[in-house]
Short mmCIF file of C-alpha atoms in Angstrom, two decimals:
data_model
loop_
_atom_site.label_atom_id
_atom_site.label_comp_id
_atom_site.label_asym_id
_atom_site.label_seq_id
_atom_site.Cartn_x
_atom_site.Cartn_y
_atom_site.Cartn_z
CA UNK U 290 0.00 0.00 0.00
CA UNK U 291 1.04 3.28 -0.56
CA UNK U 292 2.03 5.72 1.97
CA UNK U 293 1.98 9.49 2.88
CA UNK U 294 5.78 11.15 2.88
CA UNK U 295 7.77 10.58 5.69
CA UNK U 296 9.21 13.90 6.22
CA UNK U 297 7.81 17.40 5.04
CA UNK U 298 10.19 18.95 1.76
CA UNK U 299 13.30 21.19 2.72
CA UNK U 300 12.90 24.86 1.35
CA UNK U 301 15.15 24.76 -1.27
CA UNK U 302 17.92 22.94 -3.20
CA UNK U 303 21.13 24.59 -3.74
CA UNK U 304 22.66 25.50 -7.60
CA UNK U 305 25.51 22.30 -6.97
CA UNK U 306 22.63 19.74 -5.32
CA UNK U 307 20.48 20.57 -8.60
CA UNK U 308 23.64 19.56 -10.06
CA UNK U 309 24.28 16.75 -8.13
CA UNK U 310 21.11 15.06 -8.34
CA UNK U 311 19.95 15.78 -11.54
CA UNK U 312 18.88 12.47 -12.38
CA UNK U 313 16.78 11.94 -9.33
CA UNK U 314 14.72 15.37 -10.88
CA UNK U 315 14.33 14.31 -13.77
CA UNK U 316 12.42 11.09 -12.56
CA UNK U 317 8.61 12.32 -12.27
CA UNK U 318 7.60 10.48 -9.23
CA UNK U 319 11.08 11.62 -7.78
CA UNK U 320 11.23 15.11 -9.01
CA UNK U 321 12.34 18.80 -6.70
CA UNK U 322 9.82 17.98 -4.45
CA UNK U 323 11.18 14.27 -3.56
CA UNK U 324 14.60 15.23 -3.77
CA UNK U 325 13.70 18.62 -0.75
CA UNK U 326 12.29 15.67 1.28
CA UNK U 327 15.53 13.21 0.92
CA UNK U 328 17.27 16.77 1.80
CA UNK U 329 15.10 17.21 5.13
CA UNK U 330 15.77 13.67 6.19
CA UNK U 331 17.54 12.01 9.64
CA UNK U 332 18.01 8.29 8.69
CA UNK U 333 20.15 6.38 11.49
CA UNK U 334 21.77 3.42 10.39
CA UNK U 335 22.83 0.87 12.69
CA UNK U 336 25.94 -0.78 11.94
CA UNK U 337 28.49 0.39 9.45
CA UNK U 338 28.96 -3.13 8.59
CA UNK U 339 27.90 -5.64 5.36
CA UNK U 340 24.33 -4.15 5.06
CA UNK U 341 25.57 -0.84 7.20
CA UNK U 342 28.05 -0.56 3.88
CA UNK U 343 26.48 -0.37 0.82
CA UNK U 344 22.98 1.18 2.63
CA UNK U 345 24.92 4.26 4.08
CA UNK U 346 27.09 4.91 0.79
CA UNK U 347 23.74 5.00 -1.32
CA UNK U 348 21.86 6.89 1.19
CA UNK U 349 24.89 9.70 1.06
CA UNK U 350 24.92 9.44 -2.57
CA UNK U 351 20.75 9.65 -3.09
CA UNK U 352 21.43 13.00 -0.77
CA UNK U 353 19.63 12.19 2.79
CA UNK U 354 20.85 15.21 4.49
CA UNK U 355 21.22 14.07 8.00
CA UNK U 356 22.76 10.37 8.60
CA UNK U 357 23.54 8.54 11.49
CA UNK U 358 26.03 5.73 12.19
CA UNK U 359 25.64 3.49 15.88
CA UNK U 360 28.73 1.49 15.54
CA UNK U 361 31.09 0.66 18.19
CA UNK U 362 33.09 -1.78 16.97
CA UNK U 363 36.65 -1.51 14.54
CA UNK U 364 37.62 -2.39 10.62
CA UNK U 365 39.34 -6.02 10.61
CA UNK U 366 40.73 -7.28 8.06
CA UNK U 367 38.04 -9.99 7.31
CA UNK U 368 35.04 -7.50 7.36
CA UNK U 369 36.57 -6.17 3.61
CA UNK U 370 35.54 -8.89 1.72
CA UNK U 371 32.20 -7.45 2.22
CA UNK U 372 32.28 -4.29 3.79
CA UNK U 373 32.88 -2.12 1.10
CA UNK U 374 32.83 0.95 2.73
CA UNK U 375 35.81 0.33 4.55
CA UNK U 376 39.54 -0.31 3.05
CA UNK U 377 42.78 -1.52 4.20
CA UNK U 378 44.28 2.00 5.67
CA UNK U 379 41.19 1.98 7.88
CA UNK U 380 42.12 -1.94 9.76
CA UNK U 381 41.88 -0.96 13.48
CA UNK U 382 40.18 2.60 12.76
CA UNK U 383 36.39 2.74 14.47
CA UNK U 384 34.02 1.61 12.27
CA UNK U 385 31.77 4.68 13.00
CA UNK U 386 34.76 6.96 11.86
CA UNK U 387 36.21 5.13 8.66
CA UNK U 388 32.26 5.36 7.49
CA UNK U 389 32.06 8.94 7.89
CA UNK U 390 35.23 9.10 5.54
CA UNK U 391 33.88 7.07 2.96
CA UNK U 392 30.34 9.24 3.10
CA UNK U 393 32.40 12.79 2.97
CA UNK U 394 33.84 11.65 -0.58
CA UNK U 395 30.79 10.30 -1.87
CA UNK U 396 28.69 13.09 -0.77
CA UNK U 397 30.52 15.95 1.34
CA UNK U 398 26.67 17.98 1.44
CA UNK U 399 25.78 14.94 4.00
CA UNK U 400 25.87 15.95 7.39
CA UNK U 401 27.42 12.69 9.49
CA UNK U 402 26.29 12.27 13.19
CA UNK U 403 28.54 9.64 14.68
CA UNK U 404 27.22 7.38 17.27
CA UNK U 405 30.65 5.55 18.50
CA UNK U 406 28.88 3.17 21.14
CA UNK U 407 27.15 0.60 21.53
CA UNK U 408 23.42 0.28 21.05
CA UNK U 409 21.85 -0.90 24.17
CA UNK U 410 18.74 -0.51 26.52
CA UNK U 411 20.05 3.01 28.03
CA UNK U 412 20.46 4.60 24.76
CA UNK U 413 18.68 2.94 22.13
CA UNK U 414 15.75 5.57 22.88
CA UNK U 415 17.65 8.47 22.88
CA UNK U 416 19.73 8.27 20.12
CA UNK U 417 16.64 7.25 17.78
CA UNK U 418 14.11 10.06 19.13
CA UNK U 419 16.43 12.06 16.77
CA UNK U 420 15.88 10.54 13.35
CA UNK U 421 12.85 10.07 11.15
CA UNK U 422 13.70 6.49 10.18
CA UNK U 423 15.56 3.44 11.45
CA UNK U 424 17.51 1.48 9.05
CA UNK U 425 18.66 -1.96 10.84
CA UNK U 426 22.08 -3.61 9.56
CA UNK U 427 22.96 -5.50 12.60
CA UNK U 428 23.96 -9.21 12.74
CA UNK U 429 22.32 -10.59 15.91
CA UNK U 430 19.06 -11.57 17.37
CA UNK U 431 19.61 -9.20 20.33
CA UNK U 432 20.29 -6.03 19.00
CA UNK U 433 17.30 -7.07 16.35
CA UNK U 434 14.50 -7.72 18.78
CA UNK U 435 15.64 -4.06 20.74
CA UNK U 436 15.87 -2.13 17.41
CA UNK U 437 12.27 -3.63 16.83
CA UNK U 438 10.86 -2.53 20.42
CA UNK U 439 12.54 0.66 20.59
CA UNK U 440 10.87 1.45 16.56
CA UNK U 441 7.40 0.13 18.00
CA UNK U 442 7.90 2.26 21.37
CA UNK U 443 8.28 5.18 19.60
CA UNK U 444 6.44 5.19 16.62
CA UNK U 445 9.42 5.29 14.21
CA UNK U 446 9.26 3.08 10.87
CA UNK U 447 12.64 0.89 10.51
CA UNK U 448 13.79 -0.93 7.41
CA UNK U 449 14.97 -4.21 8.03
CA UNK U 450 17.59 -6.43 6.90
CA UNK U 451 18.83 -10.31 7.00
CA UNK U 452 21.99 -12.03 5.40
CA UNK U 453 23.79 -15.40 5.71
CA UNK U 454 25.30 -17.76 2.94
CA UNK U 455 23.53 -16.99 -0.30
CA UNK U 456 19.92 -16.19 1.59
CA UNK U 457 18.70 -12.44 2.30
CA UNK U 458 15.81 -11.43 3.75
CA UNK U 459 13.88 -7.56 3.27
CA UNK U 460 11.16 -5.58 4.70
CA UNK U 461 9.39 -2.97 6.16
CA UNK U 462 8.57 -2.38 9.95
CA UNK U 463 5.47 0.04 10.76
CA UNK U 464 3.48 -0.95 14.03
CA UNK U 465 1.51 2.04 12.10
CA UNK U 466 1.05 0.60 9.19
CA UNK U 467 1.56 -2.85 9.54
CA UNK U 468 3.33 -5.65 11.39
CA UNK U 469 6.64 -5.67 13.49
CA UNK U 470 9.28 -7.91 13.56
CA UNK U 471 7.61 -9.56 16.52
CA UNK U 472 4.36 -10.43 14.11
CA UNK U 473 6.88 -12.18 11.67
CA UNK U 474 9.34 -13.71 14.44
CA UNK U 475 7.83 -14.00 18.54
CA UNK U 476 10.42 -15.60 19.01
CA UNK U 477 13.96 -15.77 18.66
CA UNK U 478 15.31 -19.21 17.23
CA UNK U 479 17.01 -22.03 19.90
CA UNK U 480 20.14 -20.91 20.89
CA UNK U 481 22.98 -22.68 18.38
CA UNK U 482 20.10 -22.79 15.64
CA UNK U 483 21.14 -20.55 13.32
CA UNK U 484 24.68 -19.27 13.20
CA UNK U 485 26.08 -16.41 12.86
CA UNK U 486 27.53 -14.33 9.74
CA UNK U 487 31.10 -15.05 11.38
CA UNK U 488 30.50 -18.61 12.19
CA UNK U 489 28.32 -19.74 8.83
CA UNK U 490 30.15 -17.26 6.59
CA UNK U 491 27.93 -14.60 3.80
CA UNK U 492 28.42 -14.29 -0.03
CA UNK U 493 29.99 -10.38 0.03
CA UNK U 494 27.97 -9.33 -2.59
CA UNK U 495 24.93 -10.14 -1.32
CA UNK U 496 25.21 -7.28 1.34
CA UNK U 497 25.03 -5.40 -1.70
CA UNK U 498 21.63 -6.80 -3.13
CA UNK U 499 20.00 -6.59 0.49
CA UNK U 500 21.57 -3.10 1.33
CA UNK U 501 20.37 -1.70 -2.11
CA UNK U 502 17.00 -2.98 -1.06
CA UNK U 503 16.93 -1.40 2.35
CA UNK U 504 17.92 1.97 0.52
CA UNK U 505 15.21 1.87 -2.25
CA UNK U 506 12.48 1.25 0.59
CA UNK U 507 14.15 4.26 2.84
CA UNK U 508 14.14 6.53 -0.24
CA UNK U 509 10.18 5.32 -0.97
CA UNK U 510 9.30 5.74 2.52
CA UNK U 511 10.64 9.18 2.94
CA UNK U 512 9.11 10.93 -0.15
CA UNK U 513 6.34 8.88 -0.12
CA UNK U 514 6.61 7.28 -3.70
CA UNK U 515 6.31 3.29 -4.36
CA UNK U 516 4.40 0.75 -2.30
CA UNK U 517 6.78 -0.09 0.38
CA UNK U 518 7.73 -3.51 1.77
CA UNK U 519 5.27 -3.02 4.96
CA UNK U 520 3.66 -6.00 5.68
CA UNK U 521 5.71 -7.71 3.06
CA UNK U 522 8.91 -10.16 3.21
CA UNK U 523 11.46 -9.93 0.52
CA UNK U 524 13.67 -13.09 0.32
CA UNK U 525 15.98 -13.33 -1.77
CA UNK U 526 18.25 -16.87 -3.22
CA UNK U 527 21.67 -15.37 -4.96
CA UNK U 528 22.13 -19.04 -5.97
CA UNK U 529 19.13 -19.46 -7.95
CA UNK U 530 18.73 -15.71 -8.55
CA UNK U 531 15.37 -15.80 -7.64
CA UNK U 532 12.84 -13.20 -5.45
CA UNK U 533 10.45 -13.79 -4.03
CA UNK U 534 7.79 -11.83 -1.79
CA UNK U 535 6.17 -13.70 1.15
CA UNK U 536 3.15 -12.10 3.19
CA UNK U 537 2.86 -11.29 6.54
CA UNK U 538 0.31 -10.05 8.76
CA UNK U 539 0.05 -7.86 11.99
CA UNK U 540 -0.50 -10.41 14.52
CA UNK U 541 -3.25 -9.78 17.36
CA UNK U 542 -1.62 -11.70 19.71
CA UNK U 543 1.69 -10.15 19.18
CA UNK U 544 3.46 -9.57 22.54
CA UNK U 545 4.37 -5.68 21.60
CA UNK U 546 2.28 -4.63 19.22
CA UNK U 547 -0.69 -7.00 19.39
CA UNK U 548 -4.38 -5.94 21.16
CA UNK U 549 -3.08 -6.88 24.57
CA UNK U 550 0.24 -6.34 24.95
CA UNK U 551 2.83 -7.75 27.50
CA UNK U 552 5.80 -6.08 26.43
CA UNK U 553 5.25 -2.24 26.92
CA UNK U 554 8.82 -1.32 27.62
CA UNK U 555 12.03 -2.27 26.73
CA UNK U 556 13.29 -5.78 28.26
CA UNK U 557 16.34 -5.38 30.95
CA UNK U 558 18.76 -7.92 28.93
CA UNK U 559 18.11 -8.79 25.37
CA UNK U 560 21.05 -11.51 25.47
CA UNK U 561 19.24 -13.31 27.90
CA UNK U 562 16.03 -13.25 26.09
CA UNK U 563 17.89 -14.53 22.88
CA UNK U 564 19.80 -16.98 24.98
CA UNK U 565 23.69 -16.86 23.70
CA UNK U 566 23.63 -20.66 24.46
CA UNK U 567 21.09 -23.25 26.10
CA UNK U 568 20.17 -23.60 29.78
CA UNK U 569 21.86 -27.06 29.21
CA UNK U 570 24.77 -25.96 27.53
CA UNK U 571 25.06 -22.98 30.31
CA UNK U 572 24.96 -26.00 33.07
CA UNK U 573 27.21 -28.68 31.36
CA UNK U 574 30.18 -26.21 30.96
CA UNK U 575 30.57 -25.26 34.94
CA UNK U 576 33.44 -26.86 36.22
CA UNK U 577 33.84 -27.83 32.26
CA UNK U 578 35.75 -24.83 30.88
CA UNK U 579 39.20 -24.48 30.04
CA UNK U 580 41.36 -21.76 28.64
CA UNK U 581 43.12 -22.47 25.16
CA UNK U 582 46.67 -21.53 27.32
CA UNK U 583 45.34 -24.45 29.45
CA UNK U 584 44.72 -26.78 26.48
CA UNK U 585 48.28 -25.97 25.57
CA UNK U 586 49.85 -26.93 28.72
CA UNK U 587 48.10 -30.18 28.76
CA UNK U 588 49.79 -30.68 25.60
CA UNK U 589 53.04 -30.13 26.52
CA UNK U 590 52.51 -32.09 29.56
CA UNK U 591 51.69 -35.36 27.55
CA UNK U 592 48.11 -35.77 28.98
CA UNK U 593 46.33 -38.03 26.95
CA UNK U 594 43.44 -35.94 24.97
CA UNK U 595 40.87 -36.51 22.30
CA UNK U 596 41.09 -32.97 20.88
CA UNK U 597 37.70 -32.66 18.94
CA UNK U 598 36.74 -29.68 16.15
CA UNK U 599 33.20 -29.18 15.86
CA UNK U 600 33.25 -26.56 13.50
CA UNK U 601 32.59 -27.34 9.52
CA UNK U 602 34.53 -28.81 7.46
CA UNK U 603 35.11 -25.15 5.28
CA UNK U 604 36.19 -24.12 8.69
CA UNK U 605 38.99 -26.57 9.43
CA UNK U 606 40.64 -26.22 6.06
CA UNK U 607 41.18 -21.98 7.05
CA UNK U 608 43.20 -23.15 10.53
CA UNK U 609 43.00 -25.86 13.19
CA UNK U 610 44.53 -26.86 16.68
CA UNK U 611 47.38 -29.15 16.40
CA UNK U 612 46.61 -32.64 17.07
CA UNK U 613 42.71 -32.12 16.37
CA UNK U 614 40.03 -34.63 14.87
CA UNK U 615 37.37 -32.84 13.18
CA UNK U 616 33.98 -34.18 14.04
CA UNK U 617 31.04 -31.38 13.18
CA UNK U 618 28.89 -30.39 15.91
CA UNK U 619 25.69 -31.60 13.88
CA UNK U 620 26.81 -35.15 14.22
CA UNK U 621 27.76 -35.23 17.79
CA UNK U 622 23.90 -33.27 18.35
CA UNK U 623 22.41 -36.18 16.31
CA UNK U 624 24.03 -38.88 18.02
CA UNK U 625 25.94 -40.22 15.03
CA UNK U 626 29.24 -39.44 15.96
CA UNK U 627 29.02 -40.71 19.87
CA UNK U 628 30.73 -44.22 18.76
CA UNK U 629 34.08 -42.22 17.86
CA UNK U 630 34.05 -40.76 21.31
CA UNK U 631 36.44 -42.86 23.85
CA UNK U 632 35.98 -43.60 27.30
CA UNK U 633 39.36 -44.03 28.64
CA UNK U 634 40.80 -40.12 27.25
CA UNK U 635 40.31 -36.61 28.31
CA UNK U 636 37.79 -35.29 25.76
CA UNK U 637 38.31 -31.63 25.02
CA UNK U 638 36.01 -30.05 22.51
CA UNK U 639 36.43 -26.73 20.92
CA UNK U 640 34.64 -24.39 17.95
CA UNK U 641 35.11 -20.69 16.82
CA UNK U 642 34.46 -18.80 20.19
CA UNK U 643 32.73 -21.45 22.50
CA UNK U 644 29.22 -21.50 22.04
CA UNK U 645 28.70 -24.56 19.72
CA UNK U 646 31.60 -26.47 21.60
CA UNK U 647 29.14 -26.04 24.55
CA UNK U 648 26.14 -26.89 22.71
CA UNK U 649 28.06 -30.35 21.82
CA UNK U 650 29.51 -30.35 24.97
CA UNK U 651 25.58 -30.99 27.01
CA UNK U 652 25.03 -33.21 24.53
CA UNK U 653 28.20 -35.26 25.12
CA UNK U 654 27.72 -35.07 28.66
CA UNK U 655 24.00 -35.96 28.53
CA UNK U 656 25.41 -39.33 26.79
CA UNK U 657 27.70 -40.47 29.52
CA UNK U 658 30.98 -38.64 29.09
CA UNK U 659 31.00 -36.50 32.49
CA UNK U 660 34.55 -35.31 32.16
CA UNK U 661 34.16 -34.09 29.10
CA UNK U 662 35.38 -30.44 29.08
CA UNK U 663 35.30 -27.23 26.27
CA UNK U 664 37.54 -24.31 25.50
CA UNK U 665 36.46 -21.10 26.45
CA UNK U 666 37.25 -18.62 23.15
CA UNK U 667 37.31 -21.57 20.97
CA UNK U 668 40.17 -21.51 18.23
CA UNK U 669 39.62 -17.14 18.21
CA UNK U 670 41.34 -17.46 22.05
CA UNK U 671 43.66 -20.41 20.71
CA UNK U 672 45.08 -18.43 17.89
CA UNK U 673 44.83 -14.86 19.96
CA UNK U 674 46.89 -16.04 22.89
CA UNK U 675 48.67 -19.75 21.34
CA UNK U 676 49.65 -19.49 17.78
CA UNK U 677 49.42 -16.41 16.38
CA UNK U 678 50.69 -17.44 12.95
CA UNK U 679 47.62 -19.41 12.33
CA UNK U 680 44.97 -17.01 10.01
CA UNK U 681 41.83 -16.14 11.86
CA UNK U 682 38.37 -15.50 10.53
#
């Protein structure tokens, strides 16, 4: 459905942003008065990172006058294989900061407001209060499910984004207008379900195609053109290069923005209502953790272990802990891989950073193997504080 403008047109556009955008005015549905409206605009992006990329360089370049970057976190080498709007002279630089570079040479009539921090449940409020629209470019269920509730709290429209492997998602989130991301997902997934960006890897380009879509719906929504995605679900398969669109409905029952709702404020700790790992996995690692400095000195010692991987197989071919036997998580989970497991060794289990070593490690434990223990940091710690040659990712 079509909607009214999001902001009211600024007064004027100057002799060089006539020049700039010509080809915006020369689009009718576009036209002066769209481009004044892009002009008057606040859009805050959270995250300068894959969708945070290619959404804030073509927000900057379609002329939004006033954007906004929540980022705490700094460029690493791996985040350039996707985040194009860094490059290597910015590795270590703030992500916030290296952003607000990029934007000044694409458009230097953009004013930047950098948010270096961040987001959480003391500031979320504040720091959107002061933009017309909410575009969402983070990478966890967390953050996703607080950038939803603070939208719905107060009354601010966010455009939503979704990306791992060759799969994006897309829409539209308008508790005025239509559902919220609580209609389409009460619930996060199990904890260990569905892994990360970092952990399951992401085509780069594909931040592109999803961040390009995120744009095209902020430009619509703010002058008031199109039929934006509200109450609509882009997905997207790069493999079979196929869209499709997927409805979805304001749910009654929703917990925030339903008839009766039961979340009116924002909850005290969105990590615990995501879950980071299981209430079994939490239990079976107390008393179960080591350190990978720990694992070391067991191997220097000569203690006999059965060092298991349970990362993927992609995984183990970028870098792996000497004297390792690679046996995925999925199989130990299913029950298939239990025969390999000995009785009569030390069984140490690690992954990336620790939470699907403890996922295995419950289930290990819940099939007999009490002394079974994990590594706290995974092969990250291993490599940080070990083995430094080793390549991370």
């Amino acid at each position: 459905m079509a909607l009214p403008p999001l902001v009211e047109p600024a007064a004027e556009l100057t002799v060089d942003e006539i020049r700039r955008y010509s080809r915006h005015l020369i689009i009718p549905d576009v036209g002066m008065d769209g481009q004044k409206r892009l002009k008057n605009s606040k859009v805050l992006v959270v995250g300068a990172g894959g969708l945070g990329s290619p959404a804030l360089l073509y927000l900057a370049a379609a002329g939004v006058g006033t954007l906004g970057i929540v980022d705490f976190d700094t460029v690493d080498e791996s985040n350039l294989q996707r985040q194009i709007i860094h490059g290597v002279s910015d590795i270590d630089r703030p992500k916030a900061e290296s952003a607000a570079a990029s934007i000044a040479e694409v458009n230097p009539l953009v004013n930047v407001v950098i948010h270096n921090t961040a987001l959480d449940v003391d500031n979320v409020k504040e720091i959107f209060s002061q933009y017309d629209l909410i575009v969402d470019g983070t990478d966890n269920f967390a953050t996703r499910y607080m950038v939803n509730d603070a939208a719905v709290l107060l009354g601010k429209p966010y455009v939503w984004g979704s990306i791992y492997r060759f799969d994006g998602q897309a829409s539209v989130f308008w508790e005025e207008h239509g559902p919220c991301y609580r209609c389409l997902y009460p619930e996060p997934p199990p904890p260990g379900m569905v892994p990360s960006c970092a952990e399951g890897g992401v085509l780069g380009v594909l931040c592109a195609s999803i961040g390009s879509i995120q744009v095209n719906e902020a430009i619509k929504l703010l002058t008031g053109i199109g039929e934006p995605l509200v109450g609509r679900l882009m997905v997207y398969d790069a493999l079979e290069m196929e869209y499709r669109k997927i409805k979805v409905r304001k749910d009654p029952n929703c917990a925030l923005c339903g008839d009766n709702p039961t979340v009116t404020d924002l909850l005290e700790d969105y990590e615990d209502f995501c879950g980071a790992v299981s209430a079994e996995a939490e239990e079976a690692t107390l008393n179960a953790t080591i350190t990978a400095r720990e694992l070391k000195d067991w191997q220097d010692s000569g203690k006999d272990l059965f060092l298991v991987d349970v990362r993927e197989p992609a995984e183990w071919e970028i870098n792996r802990i000497p004297g390792a036997t690679l046996i995925p998580k999925g199989e130990i989970l299913s029950g298939e891989a239990l025969s390999r497991f000995p009785q009569d060794r030390q069984i140490v289990l690690h992954c990336k950073s620790g939470v699907r070593s403890a996922e295995a490690l419950a289930a290990l434990k819940a099939a007999g193997f009490k002394d079974a223990v994990h590594v706290q940091g995974g092969i990250v710690s291993w490599v940080n504080t070990v083995d430094p040659s080793q390549p991370s990712y």
